Short mmCIF file of C-alpha atoms and ligand atoms in Angstrom, two decimals:
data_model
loop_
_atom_site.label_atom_id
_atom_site.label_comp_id
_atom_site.label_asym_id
_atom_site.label_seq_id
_atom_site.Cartn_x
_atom_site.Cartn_y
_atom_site.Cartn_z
CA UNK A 77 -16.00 49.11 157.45
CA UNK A 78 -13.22 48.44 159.67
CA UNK A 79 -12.26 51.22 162.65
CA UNK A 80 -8.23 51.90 162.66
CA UNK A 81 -7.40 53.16 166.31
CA UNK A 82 -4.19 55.44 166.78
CA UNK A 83 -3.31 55.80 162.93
CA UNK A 84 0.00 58.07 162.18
CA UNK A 85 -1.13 61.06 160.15
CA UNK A 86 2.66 61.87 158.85
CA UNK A 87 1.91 60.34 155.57
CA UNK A 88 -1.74 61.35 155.31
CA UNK A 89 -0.89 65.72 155.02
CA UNK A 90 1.09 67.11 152.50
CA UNK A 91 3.19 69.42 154.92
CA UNK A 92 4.39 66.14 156.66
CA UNK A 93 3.16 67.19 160.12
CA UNK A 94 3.08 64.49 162.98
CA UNK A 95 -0.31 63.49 164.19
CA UNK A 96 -2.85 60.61 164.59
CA UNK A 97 -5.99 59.94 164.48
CA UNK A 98 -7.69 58.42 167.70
CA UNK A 99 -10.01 56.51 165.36
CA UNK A 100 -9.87 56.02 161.30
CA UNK A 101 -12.43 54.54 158.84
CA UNK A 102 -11.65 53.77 155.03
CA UNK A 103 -14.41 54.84 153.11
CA UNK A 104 -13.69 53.18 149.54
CA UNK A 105 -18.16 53.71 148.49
CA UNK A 106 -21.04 54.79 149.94
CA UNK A 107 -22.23 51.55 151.95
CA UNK A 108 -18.67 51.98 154.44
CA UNK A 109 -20.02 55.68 155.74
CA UNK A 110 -23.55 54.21 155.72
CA UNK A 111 -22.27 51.22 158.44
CA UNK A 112 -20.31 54.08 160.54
CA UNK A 113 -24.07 56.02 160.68
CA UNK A 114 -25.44 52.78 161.81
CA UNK A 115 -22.83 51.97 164.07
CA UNK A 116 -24.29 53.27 167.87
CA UNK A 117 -20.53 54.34 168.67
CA UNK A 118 -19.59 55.46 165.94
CA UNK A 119 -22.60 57.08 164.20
CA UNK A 120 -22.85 60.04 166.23
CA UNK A 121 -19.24 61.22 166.76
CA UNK A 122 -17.86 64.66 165.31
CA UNK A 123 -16.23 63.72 161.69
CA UNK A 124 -13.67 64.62 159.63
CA UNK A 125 -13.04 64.22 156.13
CA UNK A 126 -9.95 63.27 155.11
CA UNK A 127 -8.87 63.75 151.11
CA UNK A 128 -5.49 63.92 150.47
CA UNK A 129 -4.03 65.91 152.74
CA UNK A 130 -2.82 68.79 150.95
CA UNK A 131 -4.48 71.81 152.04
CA UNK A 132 -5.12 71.01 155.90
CA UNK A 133 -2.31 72.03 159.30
CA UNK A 134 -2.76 70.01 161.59
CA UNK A 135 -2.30 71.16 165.64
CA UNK A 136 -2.65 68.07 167.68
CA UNK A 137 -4.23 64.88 167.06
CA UNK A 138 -8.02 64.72 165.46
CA UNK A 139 -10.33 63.33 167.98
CA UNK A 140 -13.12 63.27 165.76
CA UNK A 141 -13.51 59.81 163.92
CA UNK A 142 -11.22 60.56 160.53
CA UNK A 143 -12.81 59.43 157.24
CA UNK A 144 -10.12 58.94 155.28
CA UNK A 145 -11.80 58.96 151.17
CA UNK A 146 -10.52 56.22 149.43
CA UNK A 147 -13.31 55.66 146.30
CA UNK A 148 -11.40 54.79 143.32
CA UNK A 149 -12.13 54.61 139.61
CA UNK A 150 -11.84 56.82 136.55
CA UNK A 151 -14.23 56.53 133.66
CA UNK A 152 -15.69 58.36 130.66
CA UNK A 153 -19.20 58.79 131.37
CA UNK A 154 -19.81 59.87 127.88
CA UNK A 155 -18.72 62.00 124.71
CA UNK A 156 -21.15 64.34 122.88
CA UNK A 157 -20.26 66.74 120.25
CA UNK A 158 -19.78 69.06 123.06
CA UNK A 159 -17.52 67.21 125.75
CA UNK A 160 -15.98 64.30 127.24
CA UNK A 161 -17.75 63.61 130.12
CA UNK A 162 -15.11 61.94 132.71
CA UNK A 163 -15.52 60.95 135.63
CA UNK A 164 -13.12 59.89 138.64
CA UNK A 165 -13.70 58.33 142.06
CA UNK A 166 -13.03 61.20 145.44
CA UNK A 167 -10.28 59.26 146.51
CA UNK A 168 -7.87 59.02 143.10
CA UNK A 169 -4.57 61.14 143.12
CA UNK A 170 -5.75 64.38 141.01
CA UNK A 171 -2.15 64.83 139.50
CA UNK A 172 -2.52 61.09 138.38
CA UNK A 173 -6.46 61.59 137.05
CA UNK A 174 -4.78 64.65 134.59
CA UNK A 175 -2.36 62.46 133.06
CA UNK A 176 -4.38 59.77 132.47
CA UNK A 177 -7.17 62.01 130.74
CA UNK A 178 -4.86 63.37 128.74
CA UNK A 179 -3.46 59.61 127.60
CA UNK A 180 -6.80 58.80 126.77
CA UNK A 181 -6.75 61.83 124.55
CA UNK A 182 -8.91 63.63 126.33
CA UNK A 183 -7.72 67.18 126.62
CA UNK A 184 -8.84 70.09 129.41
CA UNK A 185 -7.34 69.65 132.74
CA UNK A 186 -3.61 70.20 131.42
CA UNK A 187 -3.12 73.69 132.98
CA UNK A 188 -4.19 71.87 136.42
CA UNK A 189 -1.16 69.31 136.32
CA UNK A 190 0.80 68.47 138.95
CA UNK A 191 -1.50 70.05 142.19
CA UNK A 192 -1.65 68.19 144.72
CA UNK A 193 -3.89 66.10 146.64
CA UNK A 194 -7.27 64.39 145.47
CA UNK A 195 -9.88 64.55 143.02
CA UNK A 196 -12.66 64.53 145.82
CA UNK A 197 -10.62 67.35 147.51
CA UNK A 198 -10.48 69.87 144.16
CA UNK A 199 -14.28 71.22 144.32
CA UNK A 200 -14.21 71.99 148.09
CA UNK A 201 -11.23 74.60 147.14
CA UNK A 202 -12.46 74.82 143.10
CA UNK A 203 -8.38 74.35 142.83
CA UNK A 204 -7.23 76.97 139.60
CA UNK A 205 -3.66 77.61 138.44
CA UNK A 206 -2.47 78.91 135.42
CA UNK A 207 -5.68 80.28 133.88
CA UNK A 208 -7.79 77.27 134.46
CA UNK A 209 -10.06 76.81 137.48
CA UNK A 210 -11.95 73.42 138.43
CA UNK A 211 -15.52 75.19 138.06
CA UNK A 212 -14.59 75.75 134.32
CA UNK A 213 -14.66 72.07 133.78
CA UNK A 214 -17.26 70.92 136.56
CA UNK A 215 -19.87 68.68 135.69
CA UNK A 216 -21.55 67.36 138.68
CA UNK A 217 -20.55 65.74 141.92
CA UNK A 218 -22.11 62.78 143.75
CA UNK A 219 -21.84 63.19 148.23
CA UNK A 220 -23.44 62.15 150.90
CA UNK A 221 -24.59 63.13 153.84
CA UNK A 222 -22.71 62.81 157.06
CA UNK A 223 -25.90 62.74 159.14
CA UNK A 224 -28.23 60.99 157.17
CA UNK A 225 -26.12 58.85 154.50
CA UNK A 226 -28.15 59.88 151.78
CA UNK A 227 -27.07 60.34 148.68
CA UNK A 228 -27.07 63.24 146.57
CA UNK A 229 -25.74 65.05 143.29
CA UNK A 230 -24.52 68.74 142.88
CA UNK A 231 -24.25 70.69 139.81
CA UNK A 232 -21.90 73.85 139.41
CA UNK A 233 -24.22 76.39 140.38
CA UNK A 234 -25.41 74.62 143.96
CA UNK A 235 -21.40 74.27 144.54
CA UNK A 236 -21.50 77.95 144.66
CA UNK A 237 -17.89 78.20 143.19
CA UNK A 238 -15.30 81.64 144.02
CA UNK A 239 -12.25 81.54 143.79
CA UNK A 240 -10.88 79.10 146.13
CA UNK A 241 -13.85 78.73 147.54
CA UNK A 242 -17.22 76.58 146.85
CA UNK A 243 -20.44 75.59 149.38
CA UNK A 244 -18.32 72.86 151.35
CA UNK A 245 -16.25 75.52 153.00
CA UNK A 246 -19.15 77.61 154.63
CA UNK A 247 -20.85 76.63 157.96
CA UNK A 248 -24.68 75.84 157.00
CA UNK A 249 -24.84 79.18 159.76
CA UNK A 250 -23.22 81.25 157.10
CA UNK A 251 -25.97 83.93 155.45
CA UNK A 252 -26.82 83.10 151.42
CA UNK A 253 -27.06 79.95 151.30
CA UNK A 254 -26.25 76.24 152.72
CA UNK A 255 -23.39 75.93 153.23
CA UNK A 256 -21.53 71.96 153.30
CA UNK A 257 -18.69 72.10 155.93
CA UNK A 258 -18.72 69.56 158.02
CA UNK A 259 -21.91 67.83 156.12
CA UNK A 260 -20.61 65.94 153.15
CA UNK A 261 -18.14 63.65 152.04
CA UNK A 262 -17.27 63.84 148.16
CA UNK A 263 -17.82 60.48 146.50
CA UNK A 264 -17.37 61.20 142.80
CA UNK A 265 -16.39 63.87 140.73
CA UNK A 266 -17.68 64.72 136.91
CA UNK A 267 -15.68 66.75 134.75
CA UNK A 268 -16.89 68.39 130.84
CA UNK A 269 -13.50 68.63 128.77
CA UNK A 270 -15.18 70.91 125.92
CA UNK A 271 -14.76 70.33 122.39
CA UNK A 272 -13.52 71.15 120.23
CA UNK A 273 -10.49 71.55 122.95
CA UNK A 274 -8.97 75.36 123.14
CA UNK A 275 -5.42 76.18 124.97
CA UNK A 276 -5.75 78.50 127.57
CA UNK A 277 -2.32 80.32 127.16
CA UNK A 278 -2.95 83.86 128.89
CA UNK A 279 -1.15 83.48 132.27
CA UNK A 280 2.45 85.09 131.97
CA UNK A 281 5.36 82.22 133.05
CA UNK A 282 3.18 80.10 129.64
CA UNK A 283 3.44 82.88 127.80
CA UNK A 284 7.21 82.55 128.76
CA UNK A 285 7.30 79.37 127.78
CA UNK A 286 5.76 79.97 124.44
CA UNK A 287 8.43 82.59 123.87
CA UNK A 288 11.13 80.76 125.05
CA UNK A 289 10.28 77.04 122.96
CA UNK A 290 9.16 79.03 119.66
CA UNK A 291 6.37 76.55 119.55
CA UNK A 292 3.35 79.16 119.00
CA UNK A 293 0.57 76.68 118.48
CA UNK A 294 1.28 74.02 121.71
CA UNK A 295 -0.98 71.21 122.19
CA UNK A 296 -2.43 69.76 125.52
CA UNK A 297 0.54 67.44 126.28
CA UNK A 298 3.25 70.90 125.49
CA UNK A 299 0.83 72.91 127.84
CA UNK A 300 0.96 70.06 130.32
CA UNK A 301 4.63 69.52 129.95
CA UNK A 302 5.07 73.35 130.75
CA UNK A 303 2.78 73.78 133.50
CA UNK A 304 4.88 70.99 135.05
CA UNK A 305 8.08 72.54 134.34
CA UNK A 306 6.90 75.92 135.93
CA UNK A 307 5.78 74.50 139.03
CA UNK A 308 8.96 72.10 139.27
CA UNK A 309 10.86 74.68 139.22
CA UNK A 310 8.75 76.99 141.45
CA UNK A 311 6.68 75.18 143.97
CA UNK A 312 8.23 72.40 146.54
CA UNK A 313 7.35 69.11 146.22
CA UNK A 314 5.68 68.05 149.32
CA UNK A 315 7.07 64.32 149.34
CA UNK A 316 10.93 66.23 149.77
CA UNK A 317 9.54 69.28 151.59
CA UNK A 318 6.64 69.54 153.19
CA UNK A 319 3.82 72.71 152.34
CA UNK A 320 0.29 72.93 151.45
CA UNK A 321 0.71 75.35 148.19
CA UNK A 322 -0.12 78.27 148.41
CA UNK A 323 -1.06 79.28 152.39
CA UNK A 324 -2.95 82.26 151.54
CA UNK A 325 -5.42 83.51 148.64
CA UNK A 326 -4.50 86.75 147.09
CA UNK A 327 -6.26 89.28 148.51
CA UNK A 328 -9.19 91.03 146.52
CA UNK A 329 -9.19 95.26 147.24
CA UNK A 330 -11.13 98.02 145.66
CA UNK A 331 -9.14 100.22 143.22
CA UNK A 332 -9.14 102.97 145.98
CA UNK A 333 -7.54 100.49 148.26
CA UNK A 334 -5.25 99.54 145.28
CA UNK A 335 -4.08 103.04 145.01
CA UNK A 336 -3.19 103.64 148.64
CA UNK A 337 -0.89 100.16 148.49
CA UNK A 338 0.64 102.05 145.27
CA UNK A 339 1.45 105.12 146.90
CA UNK A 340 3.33 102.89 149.98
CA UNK A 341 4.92 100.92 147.26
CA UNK A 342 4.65 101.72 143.30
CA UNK A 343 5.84 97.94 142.99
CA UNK A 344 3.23 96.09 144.04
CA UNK A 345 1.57 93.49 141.71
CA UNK A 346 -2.18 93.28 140.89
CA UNK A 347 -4.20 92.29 138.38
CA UNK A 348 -7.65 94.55 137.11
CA UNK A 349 -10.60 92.18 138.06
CA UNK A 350 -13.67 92.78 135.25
CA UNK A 351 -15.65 93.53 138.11
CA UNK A 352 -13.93 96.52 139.02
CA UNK A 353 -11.82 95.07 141.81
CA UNK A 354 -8.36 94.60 142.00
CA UNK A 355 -6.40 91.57 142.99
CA UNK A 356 -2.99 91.48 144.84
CA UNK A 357 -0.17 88.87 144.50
CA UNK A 358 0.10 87.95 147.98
CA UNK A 359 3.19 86.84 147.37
CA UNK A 360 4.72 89.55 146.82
CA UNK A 361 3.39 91.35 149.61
CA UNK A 362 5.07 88.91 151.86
CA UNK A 363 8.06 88.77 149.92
CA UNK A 364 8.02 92.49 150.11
CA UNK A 365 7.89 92.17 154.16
CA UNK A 366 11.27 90.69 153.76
CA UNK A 367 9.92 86.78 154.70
CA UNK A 368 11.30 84.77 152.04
CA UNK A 369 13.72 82.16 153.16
CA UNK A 370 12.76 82.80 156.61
CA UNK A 371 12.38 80.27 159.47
CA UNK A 372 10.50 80.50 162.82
CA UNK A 373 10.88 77.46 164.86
CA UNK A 374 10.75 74.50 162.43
CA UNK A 375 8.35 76.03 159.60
CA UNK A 376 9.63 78.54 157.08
CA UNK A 377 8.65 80.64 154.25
CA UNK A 378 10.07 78.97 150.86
CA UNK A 379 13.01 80.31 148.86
CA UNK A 380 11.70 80.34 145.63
CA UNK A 381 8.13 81.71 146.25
CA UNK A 382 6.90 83.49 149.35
CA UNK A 383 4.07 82.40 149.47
CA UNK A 384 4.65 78.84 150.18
CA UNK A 385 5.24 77.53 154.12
CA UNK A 386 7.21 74.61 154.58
CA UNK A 387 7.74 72.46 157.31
CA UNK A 388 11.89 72.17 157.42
CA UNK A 389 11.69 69.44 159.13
CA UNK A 390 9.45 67.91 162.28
CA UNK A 391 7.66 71.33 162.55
CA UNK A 392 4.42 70.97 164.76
CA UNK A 393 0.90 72.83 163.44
CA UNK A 394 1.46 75.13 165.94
CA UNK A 395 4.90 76.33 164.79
CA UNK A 396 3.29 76.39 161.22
CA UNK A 397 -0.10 78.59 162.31
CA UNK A 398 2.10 80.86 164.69
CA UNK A 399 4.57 81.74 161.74
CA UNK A 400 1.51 82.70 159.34
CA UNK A 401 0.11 84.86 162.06
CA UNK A 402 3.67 86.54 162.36
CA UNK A 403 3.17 87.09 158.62
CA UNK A 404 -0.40 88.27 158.80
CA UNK A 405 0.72 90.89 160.89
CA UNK A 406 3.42 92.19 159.26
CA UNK A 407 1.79 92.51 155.72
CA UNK A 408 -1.52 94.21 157.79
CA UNK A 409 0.62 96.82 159.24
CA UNK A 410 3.02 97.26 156.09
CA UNK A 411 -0.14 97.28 153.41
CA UNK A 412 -3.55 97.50 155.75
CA UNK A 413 -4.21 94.31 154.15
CA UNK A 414 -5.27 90.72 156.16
CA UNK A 415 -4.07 87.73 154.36
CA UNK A 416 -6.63 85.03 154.67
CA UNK A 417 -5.24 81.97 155.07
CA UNK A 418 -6.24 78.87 152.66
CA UNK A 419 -5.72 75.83 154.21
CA UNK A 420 -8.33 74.49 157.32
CA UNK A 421 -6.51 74.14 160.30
CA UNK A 422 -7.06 70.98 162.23
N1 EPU B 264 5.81 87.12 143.70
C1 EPU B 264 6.86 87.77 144.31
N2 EPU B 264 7.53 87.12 145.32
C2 EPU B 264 7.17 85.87 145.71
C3 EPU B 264 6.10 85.21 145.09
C4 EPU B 264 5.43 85.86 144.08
O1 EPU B 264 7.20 88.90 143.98
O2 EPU B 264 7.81 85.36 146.62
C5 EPU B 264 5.13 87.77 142.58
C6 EPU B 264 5.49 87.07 141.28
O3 EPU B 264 6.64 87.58 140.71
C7 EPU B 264 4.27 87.33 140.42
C8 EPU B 264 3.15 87.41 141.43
O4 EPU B 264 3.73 87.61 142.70
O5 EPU B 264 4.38 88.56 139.77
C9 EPU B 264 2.26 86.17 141.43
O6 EPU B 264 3.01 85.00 141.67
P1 EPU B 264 2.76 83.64 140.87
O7 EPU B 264 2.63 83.91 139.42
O8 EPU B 264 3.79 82.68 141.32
O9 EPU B 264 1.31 83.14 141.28
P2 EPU B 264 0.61 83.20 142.68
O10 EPU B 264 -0.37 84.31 142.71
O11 EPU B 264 1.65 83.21 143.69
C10 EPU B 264 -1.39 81.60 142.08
C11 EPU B 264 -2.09 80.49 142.81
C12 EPU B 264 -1.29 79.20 142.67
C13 EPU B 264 -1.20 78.87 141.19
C14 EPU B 264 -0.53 80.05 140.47
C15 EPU B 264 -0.54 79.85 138.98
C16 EPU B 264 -3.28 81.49 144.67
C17 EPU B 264 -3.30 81.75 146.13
N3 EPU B 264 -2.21 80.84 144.21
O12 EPU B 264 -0.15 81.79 142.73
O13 EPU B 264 -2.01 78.17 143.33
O14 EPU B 264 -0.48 77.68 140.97
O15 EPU B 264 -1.25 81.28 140.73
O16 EPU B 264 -1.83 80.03 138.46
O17 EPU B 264 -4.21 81.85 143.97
C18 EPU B 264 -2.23 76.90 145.34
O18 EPU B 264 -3.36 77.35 145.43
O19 EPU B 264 -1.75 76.09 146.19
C19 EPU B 264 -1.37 77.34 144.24
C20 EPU B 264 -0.11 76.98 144.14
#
C-alpha cells in the first residue's frame, strides 16, 4: 500500500475532466484497503472509490483519500448444466472482460459490449443496454467494508437491483433497506451466462440490424459485432470525446402523466412498462427542447444523441453540472418532467 500525493485525475474519468487527487491508494486485493484502515492517518479519512471513471463529474479536486480499484483477474469459477460461472477481478476493463468471455466461448454478456468503465463499477449502476441488464446475469459479488475491512459476499437480491440503480447508490439513511454508498469497495464480480445460451434480439436498432444483414438466426459474436456497430456509430467514444453515457435515466411516469406529455406533444417516445407505468426516452425530450449540438461554456450536448454531454474540450465539472441543470429546466417546464441525472458528481 503505497499513498500517491497530488495524482492528475484527467486520465482516471471518462469525460476527461481536470482534477487530482490530494492523496491516492492502489488497491489491487483486499490486504492494500486493510493497511489504509490500519494506517492512524489514513484509516479514518472520508473515501472515495474510484472504478473506472465513467459515470462520475468531477467539480474540483477530491480531498477524500481516492481508492483507485485495481484487482485484476478473470476466471471461470465453474460450468454446470445450467451456466458458466465467470468471474472477473473489480478493477478489469468491462468492455475487455465481454470479449474475452465470449473468446472463451462463453456466451451472455454480448448485448453489454463496448460500455464503458469497470467490471467492479457495473453492479453499483446494474449497467443494461440493448435488452440486457447486469442483474440478469449476476451471480454474487465479493466487497469489503470501508470501516471495518471485513469481507463480505452479496447475492442479487441483497444488491437490491432497479434500473440503474442497486444498494451501493443509497445512503445507509435511505428508508427500506441498507443502503452501500460510501461503505464498500467492489472486489470481485460473479457472473451466470445461462445455458443453453438464448439471443436477446427485442430492442429495435438489433432488430434493424437483423433486417438489414438478412442473418435471422445471429449468434453471440453477430449480436456482439452489432451492438458494437450501433453504439460506434451512436455514442462518443470517451478516449476522442469526453462523456459519461448516458447523463440521465429515462424518466418513469404514470400513464395519466403519459397522456398529458401526449397531448403537449403526440411525438413523444415511451415504452408500456408491465407494471403499468410508462417510460420516456429522455432523449428525446431533450432533443425535443431543441439541445442537441448545443454548447454552454466548454460542455455540450452530443450531435448524434441528446442525451449524451461531452466535454469539447478542457470543460470544468462545473461547466458540465451547470449545463445539465440548464437542461433540467427546460424539459421540467416544456414536459413537467425532472430528469434525474445518472452520474455522481464529485
Ligand atoms: N431519441 C431522440 N433524440 C435523441 C436521442 C434519442 O429522439 O437525441 C429517441 C430515439 O430515436 C429513440 C429513443 O429516443 O426512439 C431512445 O433512444 P436510444 O434507443 O438511443 O436509447 P436511450 O434510451 O437513449 C438507453 C440507455 C443506454 C443504452 C441504450 C440501448 C438509459 C439512460 N440509456 O438509451 O445506456 O445503451 O438504451 O439499450 O437507459 C448509458 O447508460 O450510459 C447508456 C448509454
Amino acid at each position: 500500500m503505497f499513498p500517491e500525493r497530488n495524482v492528475p485525475l484527467q486520465a482516471c474519468n471518462s469525460f476527461g475532466i481536470v482534477a487530482k487527487a490530494r492523496t491516492l491508494v492502489r488497491v489491487r486485493e483486499a490486504a492494500d484497503l486493510q493497511a489504509v484502515l490500519a494506517d492512524p492517518l489514513l484509516g479514518p479519512a472520508p473515501k472515495f472509490v474510484l472504478g473506472g471513471g465513467s459515470n462520475i463529474v468531477l467539480t474540483g479536486d477530491v480531498k477524500s483519500l481516492v481508492l483507485k480499484v485495481e484487482v485484476p483477474g478473470r476466471r471461470l469459477v465453474e460450468e454446470t448444466p445450467r451456466a458458466w460461472v465467470v468471474e472477473a477481478g473489480a478493477g478489469e476493463n468491462w468492455h475487455d472482460f465481454v470479449t474475452w468471455t465470449l473468446d472463451q466461448g462463453w456466451p451472455g454478456l454480448e448485448n453489454l459490449a463496448l460500455i464503458p468503465g469497470t467490471v467492479g463499477a457495473s453492479p453499483v449502476q446494474n449497467i443494461g443496454a440493448y435488452g440486457v441488464e447486469l442483474q440478469d446475469r449476476f451471480e454474487s459479488l465479493d466487497a469489503i467494508d470501508l470501516t471495518t475491512g471485513q469481507l463480505f459476499t452479496l447475492d442479487a437480491a441483497q444488491c437490491g437491483f432497479g434500473y440503474r440503480d442497486s444498494v451501493f447508490k443509497h445512503a445507509s439513511s435511505a428508508p427500506y433497506g441498507l443502503g452501500l454508498a460510501g461503505r464498500a469497495l467492489i472486489l470481485r464480480v460473479r457472473f451466470a451466462l445461462p445455458k443453453p445460451w438464448k439471443p436477446v434480439l427485442g430492442y429495435l436498432d438489433l432488430e434493424r440490424k437483423m433486417h438489414e444483414s438478412g442473418i435471422d438466426a445471429p449468434d453471440a459474436r453477430q449480436i456482439y459485432d452489432w451492438v458494437c456497430a450501433v453504439r460506434r456509430a451512436k455514442l462518443p467514444d470517451p478516449r476522442q470525446i469526453g462523456n459519461a453515457g448516458s447523463f440521465f435515466k429515462n424518466p418513469t411516469v404514470t400513464l395519466e402523466q403519459c397522456a398529458d406529455i401526449i397531448g403537449r406533444d403526440p411525438h413523444v417516445v415511451h415504452y408500456p412498462m408491465p407494471d403499468g407505468s410508462v417510460k420516456l426516452a429522455a432523449g428525446w425530450l431533450i432533443d425535443a427542447c431543441g439541445w442537441k449540438g448545443k454548447t454552454m461554456g466548454h460542455a455540450g450536448v452530443y450531435e448524434k444523441q441528446a442525451l449524451v454531454l461531452v466535454n469539447r474540450g478542457g470543460a470544468t465539472g462545473g461547466e458540465v453540472v451547470t449545463l445539465a441543470r440548464a437542461i433540467q429546466t427546460s424539459v421540467y417546464e416544456r414536459f413537467g418532467i425532472r430528469l434525474e441525472p445518472e452520474p455522481v458528481v464529485v
